[in-house]
CSV table of N, CA, C and O in Angstrom, one decimal:
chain,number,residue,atom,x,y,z
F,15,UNK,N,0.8,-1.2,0.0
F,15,UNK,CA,0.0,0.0,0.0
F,15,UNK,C,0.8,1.3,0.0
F,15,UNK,O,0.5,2.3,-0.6
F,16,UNK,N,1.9,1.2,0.6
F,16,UNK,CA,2.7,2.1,0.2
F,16,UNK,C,4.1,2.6,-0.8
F,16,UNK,O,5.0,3.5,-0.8
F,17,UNK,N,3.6,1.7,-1.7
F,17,UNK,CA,4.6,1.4,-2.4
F,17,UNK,C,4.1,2.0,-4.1
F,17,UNK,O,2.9,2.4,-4.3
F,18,UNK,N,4.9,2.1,-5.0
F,18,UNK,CA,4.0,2.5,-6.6
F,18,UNK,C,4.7,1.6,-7.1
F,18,UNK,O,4.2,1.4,-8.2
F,19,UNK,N,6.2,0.6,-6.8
F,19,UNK,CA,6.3,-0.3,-7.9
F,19,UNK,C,6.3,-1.9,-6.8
F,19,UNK,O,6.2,-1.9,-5.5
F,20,UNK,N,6.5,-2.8,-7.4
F,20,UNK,CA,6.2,-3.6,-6.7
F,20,UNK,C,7.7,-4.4,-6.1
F,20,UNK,O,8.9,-4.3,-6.5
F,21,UNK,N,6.9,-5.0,-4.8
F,21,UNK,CA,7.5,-5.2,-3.8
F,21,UNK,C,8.1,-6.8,-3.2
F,21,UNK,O,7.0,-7.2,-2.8
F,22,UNK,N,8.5,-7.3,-3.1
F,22,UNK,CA,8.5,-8.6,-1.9
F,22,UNK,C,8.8,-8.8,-0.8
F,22,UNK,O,9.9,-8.4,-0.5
F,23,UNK,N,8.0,-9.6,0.2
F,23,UNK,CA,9.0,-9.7,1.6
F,23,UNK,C,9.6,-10.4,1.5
F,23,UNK,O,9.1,-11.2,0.8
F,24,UNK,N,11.1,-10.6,2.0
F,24,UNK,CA,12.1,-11.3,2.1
F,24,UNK,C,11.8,-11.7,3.5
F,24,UNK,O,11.4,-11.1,4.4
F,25,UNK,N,12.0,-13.6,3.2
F,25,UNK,CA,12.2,-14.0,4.6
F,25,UNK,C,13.4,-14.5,4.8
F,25,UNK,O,14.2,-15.1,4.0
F,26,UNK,N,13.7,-14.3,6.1
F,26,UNK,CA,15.3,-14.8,6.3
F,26,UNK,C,15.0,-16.3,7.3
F,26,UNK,O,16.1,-16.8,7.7
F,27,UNK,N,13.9,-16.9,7.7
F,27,UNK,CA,13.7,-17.4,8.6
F,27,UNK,C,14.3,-19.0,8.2
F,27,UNK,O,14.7,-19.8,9.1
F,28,UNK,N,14.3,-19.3,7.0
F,28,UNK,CA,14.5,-20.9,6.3
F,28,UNK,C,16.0,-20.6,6.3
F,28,UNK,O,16.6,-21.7,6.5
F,29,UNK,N,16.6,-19.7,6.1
F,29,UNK,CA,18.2,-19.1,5.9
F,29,UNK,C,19.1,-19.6,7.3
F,29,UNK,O,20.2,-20.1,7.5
F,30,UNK,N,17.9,-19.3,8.2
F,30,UNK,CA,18.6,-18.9,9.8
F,30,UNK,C,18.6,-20.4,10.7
F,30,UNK,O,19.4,-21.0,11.4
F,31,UNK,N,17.2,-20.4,10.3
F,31,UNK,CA,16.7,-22.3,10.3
F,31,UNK,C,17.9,-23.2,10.3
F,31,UNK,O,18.3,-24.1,11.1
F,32,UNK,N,18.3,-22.8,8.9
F,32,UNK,CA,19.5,-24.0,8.2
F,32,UNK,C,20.9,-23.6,9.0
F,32,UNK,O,21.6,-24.4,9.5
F,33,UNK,N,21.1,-22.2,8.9
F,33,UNK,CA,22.3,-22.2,9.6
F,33,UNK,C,22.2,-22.6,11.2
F,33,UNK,O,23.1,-23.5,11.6
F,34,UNK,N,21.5,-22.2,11.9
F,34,UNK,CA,21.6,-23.1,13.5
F,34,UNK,C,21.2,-24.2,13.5
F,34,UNK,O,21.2,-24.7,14.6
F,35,UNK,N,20.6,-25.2,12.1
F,35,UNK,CA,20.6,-26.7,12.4
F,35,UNK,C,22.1,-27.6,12.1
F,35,UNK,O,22.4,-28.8,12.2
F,36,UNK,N,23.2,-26.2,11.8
F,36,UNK,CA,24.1,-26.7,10.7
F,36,UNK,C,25.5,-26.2,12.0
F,36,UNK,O,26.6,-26.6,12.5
F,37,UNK,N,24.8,-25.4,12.1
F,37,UNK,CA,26.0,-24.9,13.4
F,37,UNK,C,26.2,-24.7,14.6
F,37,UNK,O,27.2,-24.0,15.1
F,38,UNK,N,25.1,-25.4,15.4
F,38,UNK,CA,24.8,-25.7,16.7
F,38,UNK,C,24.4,-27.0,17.2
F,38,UNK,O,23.3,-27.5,17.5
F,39,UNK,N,25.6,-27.5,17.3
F,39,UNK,CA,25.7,-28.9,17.5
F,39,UNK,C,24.7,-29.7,18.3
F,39,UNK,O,24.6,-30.9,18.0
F,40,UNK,N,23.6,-28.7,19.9
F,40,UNK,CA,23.2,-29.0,20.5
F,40,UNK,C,21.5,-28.0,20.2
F,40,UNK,O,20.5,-27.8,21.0
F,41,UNK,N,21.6,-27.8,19.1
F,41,UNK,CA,20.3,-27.2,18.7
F,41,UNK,C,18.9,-28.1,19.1
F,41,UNK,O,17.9,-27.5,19.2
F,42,UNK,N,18.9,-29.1,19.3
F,42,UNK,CA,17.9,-30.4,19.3
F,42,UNK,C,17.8,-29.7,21.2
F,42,UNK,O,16.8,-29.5,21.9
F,43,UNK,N,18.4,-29.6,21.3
F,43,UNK,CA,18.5,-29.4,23.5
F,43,UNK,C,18.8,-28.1,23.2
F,43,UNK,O,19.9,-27.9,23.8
F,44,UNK,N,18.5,-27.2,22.8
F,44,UNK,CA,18.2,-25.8,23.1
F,44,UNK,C,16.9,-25.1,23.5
F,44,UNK,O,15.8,-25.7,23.2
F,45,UNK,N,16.8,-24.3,24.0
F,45,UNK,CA,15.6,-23.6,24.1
F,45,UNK,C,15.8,-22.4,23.1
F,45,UNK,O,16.9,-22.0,22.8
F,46,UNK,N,14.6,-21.7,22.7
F,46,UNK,CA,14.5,-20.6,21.5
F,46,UNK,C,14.2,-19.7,22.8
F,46,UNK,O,13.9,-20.3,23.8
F,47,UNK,N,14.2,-18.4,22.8
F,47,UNK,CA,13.6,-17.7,23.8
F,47,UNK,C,13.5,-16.3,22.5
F,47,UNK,O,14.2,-15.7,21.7
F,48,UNK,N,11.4,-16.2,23.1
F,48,UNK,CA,11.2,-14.9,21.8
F,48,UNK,C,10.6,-13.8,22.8
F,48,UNK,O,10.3,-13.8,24.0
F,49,UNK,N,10.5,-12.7,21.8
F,49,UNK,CA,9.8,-12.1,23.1
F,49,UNK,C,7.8,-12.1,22.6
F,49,UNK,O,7.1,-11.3,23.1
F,50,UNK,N,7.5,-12.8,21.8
F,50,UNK,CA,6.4,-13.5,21.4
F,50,UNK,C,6.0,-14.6,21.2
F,50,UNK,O,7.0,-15.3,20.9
F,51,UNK,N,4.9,-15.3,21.1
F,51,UNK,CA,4.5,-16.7,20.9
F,51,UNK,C,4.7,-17.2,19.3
F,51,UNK,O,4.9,-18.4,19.1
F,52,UNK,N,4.6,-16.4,18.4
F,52,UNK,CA,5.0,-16.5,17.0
F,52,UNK,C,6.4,-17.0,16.7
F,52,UNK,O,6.6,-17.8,15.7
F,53,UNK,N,7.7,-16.3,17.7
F,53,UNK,CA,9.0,-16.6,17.1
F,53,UNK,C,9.1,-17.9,17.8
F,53,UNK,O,10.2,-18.5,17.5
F,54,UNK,N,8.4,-18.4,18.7
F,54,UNK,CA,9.2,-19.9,19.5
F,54,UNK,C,8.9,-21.1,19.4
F,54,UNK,O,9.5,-22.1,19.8
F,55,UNK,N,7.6,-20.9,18.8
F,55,UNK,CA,7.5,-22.4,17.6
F,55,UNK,C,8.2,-22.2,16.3
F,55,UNK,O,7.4,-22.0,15.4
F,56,UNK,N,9.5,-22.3,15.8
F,56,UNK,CA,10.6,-22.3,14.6
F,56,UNK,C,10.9,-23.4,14.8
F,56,UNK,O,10.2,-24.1,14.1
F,57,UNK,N,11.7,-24.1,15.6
F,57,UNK,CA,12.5,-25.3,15.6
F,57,UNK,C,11.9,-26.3,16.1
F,57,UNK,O,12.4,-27.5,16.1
F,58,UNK,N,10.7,-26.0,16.5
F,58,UNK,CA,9.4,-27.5,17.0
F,58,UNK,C,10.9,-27.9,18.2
F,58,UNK,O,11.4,-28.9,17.9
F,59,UNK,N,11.4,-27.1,19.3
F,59,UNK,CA,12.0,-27.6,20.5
F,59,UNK,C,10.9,-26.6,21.9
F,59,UNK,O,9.8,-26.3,21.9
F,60,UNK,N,11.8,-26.5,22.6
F,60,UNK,CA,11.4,-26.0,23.4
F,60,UNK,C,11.2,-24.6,23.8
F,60,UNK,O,12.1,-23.9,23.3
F,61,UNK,N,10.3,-23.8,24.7
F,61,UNK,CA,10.8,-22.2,24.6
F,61,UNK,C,10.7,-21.9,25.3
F,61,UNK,O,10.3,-22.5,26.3
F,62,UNK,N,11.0,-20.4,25.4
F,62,UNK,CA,10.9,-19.1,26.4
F,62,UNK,C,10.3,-17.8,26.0
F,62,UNK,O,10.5,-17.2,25.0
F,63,UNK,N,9.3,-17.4,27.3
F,63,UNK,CA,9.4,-15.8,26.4
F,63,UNK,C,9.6,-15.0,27.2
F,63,UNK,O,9.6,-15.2,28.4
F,64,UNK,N,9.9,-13.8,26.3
F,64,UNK,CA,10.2,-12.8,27.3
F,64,UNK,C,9.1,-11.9,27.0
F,64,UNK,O,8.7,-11.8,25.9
F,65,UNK,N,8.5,-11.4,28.1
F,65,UNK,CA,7.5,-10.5,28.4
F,65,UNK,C,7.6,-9.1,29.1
F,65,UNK,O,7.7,-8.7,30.3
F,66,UNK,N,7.5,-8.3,28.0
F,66,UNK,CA,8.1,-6.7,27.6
F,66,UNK,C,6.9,-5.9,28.6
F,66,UNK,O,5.8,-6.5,28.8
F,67,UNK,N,7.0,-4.4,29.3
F,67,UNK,CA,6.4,-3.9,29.5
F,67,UNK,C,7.1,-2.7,29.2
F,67,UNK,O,8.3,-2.7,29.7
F,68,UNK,N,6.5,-1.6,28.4
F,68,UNK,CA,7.0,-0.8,27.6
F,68,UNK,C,6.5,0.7,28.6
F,68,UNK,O,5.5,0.8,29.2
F,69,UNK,N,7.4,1.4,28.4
F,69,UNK,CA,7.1,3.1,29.1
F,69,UNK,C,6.2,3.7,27.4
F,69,UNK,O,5.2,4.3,27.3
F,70,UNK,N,7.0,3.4,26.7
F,70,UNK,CA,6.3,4.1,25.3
F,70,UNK,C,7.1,3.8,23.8
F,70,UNK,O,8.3,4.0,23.7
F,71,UNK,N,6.5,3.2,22.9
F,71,UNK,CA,7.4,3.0,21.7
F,71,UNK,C,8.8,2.8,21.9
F,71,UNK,O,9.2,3.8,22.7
F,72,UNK,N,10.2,1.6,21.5
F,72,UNK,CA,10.7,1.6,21.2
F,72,UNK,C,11.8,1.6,22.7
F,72,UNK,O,13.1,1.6,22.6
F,73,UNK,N,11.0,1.6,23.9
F,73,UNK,CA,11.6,1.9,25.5
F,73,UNK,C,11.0,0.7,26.2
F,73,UNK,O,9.9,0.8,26.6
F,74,UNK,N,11.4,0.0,26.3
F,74,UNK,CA,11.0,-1.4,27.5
F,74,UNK,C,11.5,-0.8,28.1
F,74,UNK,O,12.6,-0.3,28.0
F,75,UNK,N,10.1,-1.0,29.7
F,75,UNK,CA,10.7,-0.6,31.2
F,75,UNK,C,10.8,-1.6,32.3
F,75,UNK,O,11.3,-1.2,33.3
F,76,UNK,N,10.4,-2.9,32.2
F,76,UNK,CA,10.5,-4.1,32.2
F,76,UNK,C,10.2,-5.2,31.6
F,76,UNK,O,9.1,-5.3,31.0
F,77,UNK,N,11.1,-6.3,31.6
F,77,UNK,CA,10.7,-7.7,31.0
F,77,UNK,C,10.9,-8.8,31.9
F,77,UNK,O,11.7,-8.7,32.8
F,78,UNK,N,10.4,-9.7,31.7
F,78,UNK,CA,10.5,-11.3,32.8
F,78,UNK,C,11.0,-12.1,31.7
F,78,UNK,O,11.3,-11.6,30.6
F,79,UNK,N,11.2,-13.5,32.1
F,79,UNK,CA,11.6,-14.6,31.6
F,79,UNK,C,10.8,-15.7,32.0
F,79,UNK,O,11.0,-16.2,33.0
F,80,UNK,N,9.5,-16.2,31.1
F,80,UNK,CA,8.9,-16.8,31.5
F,80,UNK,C,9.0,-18.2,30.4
F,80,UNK,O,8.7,-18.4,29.2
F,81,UNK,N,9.7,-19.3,31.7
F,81,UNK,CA,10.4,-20.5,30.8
F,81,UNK,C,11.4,-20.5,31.8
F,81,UNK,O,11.7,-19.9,32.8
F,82,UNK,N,12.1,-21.7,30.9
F,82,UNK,CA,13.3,-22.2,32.5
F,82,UNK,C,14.7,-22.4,31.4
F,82,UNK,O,14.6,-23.0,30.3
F,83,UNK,N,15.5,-22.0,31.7
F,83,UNK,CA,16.7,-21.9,30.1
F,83,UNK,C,17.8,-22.1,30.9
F,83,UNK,O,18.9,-21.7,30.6
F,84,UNK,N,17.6,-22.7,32.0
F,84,UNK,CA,19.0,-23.3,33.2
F,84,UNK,C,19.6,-24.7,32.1
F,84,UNK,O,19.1,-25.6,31.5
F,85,UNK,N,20.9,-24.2,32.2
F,85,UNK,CA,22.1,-25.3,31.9
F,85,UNK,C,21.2,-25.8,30.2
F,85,UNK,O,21.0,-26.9,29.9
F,86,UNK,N,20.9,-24.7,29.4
F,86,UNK,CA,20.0,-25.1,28.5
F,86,UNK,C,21.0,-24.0,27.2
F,86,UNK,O,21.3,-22.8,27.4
F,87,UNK,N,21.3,-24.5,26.1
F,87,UNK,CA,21.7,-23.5,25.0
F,87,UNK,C,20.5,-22.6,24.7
F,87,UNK,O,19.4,-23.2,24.4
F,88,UNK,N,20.4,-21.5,24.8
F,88,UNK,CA,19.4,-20.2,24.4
F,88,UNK,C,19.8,-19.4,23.0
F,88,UNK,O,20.7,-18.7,22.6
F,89,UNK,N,18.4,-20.0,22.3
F,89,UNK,CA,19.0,-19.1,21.3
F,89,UNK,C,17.9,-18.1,20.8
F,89,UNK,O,17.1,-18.3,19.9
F,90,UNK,N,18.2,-17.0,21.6
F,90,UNK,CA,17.3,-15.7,21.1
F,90,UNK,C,17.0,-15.2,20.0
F,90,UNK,O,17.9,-14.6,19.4
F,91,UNK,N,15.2,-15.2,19.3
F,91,UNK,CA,15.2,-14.3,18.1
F,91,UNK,C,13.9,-13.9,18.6
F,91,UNK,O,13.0,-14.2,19.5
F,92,UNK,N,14.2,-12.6,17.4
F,92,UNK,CA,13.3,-12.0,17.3
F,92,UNK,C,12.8,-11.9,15.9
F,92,UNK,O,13.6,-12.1,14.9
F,93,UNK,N,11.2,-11.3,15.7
F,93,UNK,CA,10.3,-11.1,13.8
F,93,UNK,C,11.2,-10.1,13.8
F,93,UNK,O,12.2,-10.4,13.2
F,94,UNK,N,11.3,-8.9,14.2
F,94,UNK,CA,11.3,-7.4,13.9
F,94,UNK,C,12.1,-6.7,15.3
F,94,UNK,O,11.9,-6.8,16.5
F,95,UNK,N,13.2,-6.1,14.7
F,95,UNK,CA,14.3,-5.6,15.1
F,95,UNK,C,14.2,-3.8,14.3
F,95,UNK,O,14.2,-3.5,13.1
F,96,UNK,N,14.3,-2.9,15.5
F,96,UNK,CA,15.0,-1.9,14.9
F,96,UNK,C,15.8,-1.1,15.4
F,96,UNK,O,16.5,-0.3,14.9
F,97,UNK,N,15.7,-1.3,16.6
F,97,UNK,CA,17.2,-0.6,17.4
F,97,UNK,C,17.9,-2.0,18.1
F,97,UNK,O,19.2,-1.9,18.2
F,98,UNK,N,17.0,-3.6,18.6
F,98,UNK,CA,17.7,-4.2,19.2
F,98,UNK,C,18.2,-4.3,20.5
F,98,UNK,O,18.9,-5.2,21.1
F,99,UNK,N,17.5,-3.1,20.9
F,99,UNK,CA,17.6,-3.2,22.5
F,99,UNK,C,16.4,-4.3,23.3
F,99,UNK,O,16.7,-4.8,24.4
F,100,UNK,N,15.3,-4.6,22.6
F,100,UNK,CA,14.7,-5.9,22.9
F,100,UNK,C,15.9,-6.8,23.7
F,100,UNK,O,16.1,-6.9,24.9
F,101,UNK,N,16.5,-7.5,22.3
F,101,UNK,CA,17.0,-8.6,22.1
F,101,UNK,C,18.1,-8.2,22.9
F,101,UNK,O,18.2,-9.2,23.6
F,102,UNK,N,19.1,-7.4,23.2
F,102,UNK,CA,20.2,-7.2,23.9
F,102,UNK,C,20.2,-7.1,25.4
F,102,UNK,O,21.2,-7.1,26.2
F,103,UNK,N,18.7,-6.8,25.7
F,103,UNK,CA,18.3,-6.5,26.9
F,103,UNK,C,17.8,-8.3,27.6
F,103,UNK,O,18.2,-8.8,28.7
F,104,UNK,N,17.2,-8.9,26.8
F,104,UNK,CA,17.1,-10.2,27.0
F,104,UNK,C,17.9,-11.1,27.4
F,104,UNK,O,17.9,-11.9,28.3
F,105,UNK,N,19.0,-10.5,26.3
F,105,UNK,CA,20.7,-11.7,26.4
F,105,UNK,C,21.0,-11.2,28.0
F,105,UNK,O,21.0,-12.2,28.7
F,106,UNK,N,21.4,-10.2,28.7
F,106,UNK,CA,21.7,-9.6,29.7
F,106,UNK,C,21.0,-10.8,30.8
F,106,UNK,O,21.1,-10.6,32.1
């Protein structure tokens, strides 16, 4: 709709898929941890989420960890990134 010539979305998800089944030896015993229910069924393993509570656009003022990711490989994603402080605030 906002566009005048045409467009496609690019998914990177079958990309990212193949590289952590190819380069994480313990991917099968990992937990995903998203900060949504959409990103943590990918690998049909187990998950985490993190659960954001926002002051205003683009500012999380708190998040939990709900899931258990003890002595567990974590591997954090996210759909949509644009500063990344989500995801950097999670790894912490």
């Amino acid at each position: 709709g906002f566009f005048d010539i045409p467009v496609d979305n690019l998914y990177a998800e079958p990309a990212v898929l193949k590289w952590i089944r190819e380069n994480i030896s313990e991917w099968r015993n990992c937990t995903i941890v998203s900060p949504d229910a959409g990103g943590a069924k990918r690998l049909n393993v187990d998950f985490a989420l993190i659960h954001k509570e926002r002051k205003k656009a683009n500012e999380v003022d708190r998040m939990v960890l709900v899931g258990d990711v003890k002595d567990r490989v974590a591997i954090l994603v996210d759909d949509m990134a644009d500063t990344c402080g989500t995801i950097c605030h999670a790894a912490d």
